[in-house]
Structure formats: structure tokens, C-alpha cells
Short mmCIF file of C-alpha atoms and ligand atoms in Angstrom, two decimals:
data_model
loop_
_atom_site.label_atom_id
_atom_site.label_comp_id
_atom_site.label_asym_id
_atom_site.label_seq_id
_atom_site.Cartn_x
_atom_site.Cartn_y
_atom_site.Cartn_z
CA UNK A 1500 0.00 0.00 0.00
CA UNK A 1501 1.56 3.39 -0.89
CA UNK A 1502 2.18 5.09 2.37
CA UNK A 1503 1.98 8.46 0.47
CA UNK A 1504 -1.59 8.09 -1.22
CA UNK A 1505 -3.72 10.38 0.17
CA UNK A 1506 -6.68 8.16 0.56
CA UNK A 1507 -5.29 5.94 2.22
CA UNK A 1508 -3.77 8.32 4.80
CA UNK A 1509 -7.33 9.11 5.07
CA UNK A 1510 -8.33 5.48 5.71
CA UNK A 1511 -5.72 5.16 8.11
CA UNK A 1512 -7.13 8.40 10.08
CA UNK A 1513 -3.84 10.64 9.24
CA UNK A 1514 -5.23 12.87 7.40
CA UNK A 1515 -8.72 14.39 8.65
CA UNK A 1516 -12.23 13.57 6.66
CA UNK A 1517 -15.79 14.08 7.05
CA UNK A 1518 -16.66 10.49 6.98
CA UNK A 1519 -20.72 9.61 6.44
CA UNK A 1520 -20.53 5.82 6.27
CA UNK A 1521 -18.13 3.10 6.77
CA UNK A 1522 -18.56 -1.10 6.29
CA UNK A 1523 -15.24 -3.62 6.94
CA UNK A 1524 -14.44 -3.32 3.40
CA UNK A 1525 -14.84 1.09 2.28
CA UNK A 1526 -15.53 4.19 3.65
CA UNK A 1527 -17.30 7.31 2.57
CA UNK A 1528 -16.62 10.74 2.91
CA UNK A 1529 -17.45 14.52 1.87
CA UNK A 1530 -15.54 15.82 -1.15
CA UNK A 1531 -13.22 18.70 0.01
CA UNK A 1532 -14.24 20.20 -2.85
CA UNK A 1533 -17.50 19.52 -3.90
CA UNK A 1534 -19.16 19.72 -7.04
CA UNK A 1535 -23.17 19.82 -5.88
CA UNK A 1536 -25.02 20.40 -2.64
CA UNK A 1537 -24.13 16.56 -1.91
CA UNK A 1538 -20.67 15.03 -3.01
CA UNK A 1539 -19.60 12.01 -1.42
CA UNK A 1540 -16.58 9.76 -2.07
CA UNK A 1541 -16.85 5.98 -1.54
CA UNK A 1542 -13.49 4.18 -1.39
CA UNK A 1543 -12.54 1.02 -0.72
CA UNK A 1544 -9.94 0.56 2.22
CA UNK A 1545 -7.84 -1.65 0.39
CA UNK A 1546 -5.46 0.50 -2.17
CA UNK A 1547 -6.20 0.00 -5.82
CA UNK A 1548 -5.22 2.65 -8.36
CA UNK A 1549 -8.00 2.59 -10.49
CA UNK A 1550 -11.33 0.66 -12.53
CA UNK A 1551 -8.82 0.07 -15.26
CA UNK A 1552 -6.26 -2.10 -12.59
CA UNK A 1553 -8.69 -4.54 -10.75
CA UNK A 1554 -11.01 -7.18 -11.94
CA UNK A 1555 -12.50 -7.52 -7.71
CA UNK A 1556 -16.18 -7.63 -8.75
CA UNK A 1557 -17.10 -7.50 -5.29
CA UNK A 1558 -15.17 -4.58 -4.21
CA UNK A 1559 -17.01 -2.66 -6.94
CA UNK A 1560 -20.02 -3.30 -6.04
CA UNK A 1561 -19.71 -3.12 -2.53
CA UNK A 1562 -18.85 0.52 -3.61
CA UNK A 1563 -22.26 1.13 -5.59
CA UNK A 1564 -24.01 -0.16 -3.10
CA UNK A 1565 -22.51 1.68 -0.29
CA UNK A 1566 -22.91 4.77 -2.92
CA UNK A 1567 -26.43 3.85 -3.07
CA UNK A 1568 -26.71 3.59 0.66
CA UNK A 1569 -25.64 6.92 1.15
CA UNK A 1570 -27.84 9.18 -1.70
CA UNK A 1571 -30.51 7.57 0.62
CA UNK A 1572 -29.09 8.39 3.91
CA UNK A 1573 -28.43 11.88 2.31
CA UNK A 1574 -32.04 12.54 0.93
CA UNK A 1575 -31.13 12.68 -2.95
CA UNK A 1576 -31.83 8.93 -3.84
CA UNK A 1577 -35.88 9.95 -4.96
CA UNK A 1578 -34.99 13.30 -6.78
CA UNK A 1579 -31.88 11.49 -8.15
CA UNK A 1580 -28.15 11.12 -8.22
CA UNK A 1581 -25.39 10.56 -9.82
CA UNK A 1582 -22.26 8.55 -9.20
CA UNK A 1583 -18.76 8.48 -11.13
CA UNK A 1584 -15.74 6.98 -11.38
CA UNK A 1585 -12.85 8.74 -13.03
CA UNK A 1586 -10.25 6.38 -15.12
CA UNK A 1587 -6.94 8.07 -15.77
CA UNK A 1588 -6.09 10.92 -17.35
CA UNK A 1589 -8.55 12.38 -19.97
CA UNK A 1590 -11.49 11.25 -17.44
CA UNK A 1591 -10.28 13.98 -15.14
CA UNK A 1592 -8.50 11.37 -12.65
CA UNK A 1593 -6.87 13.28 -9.84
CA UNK A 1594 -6.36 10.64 -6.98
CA UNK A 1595 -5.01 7.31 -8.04
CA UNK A 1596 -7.07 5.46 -5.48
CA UNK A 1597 -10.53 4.50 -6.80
CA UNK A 1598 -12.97 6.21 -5.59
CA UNK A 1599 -16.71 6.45 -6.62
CA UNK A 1600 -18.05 10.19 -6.49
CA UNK A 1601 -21.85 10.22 -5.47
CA UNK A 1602 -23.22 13.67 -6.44
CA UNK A 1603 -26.73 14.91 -5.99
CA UNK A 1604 -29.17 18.04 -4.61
CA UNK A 1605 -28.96 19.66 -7.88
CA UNK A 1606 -29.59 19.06 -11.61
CA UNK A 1607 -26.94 17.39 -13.06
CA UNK A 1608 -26.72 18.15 -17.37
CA UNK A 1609 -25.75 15.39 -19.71
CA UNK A 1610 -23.17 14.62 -21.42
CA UNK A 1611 -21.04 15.41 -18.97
CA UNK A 1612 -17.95 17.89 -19.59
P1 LIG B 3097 -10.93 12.58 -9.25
O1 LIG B 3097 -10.68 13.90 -9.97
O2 LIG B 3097 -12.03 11.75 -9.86
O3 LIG B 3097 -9.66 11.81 -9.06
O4 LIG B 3097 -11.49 12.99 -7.82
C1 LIG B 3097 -10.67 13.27 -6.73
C2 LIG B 3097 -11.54 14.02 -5.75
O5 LIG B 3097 -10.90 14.02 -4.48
C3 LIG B 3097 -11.78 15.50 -6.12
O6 LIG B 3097 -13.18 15.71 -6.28
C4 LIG B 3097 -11.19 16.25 -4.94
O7 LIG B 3097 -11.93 17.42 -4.61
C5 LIG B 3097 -11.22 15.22 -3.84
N1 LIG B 3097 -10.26 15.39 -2.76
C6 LIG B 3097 -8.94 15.69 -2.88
N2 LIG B 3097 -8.37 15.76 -1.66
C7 LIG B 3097 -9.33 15.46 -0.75
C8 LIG B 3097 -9.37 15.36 0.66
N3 LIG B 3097 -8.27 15.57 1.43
N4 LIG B 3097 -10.55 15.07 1.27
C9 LIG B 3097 -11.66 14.87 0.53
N5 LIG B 3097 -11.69 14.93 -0.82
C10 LIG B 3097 -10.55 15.24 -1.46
ZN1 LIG B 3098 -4.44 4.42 -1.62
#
């Protein structure tokens, strides 16, 4: 596990987060800098760098679900959210530890930018 990624500094409590759910196997937390009224991250506590570097079926979708989980917990689920995961570069990828973003509380447009 890369003792410099910041996510999992996070995971490992040395760097400070606004965490709204954790399960044995991710945690979620507010975006720093969020994108609309609600912006969650859900990572998984293991390190992996991306979608494009696992094949852990499980670990995905514990991630949607916990996703899910929290646009209900958050009040967005009925008017509708949407969640994202960013795949190297031209995607926009900033942190090489996958995360899912769950956004929401706002219209979002399609296609995304
Ligand atoms: P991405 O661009 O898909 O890699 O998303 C990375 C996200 O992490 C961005 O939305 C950042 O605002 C967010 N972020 C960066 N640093 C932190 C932090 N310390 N705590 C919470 N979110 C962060
Ligand atoms: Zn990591």
C-alpha cells in the first residue's frame, strides 16, 4: 500500500475527513471540494489505483451499493443522483485510489464535460 496516497492516509485516520458511512471493506466521505449540494466519495480501504487495474467484482459493487446507501441516507436517492468513477487521465482522474463520487441536490446536465 503506498504510504503516500492520500486516501489511504485518510483510511488510516492521518489525514482528517468528514466520513458519512463506513462497512469492513470502504468508507465514505465529503468531497473537500465539492461539485453539488451533496458530493460524497466511496473508497474502498484496500489500495487500488484505479477501474482500469482490478477485476474484484465484489469490491465494486460493494462501492455502488454503499454509494447507493448513502444518496438515501443523504435525501437525494428519490430526486436522483449521480455517481462516477474517473479512469486516468482524460477522465479527469486526480487521486489514483478508486474512488466512486456520489453527487446529488442539484440538476446534473448530460453529457457530462
Ligand atoms: P478525481 O478527480 O475523480 O480523481 O477525484 C478526486 C476528488 O478528491 C476530487 O473531487 C477532490 O476534490 C477530492 N479530494 C482531494 N483531496 C481530498 C481530501 N483531502 N478530502 C476529501 N476529498 C478530497
Ligand atoms: Zn491508496
Amino acid at each position: 500500500m503506498p504510504d503516500d496516497c492520500l486516501f489511504c492516509r485518510i483510511v488510516r485516520g492521518e489525514i482528517p475527513a468528514k466520513i458519512v458511512a463506513e462497512t469492513e471493506q470502504c468508507i465514505a466521505f465529503r468531497d473537500i471540494d465539492p461539485k453539488a449540494p451533496v458530493h460524497v466519495l466511496v473508497i474502498p480501504r484496500e489500495h487500488v489505483d484505479s477501474l482500469d487495474t482490478t477485476n474484484d467484482a465484489m469490491m465494486i459493487g460493494r462501492m455502488a451499493l454503499l454509494g447507493a446507501e448513502v444518496a438515501r441516507t443523504e435525501g437525494i436517492a428519490e430526486s436522483g443522483y449521480r455517481t462516477v468513477i474517473n479512469t486516468n487521465a482524460a477522465s479527469g482522474q486526480t487521486v489514483f485510489h478508486i474512488h466512486l463520487h456520489v453527487l446529488g441536490g442539484r440538476r446534473m446536465g448530460w453529457p457530462p464535460g
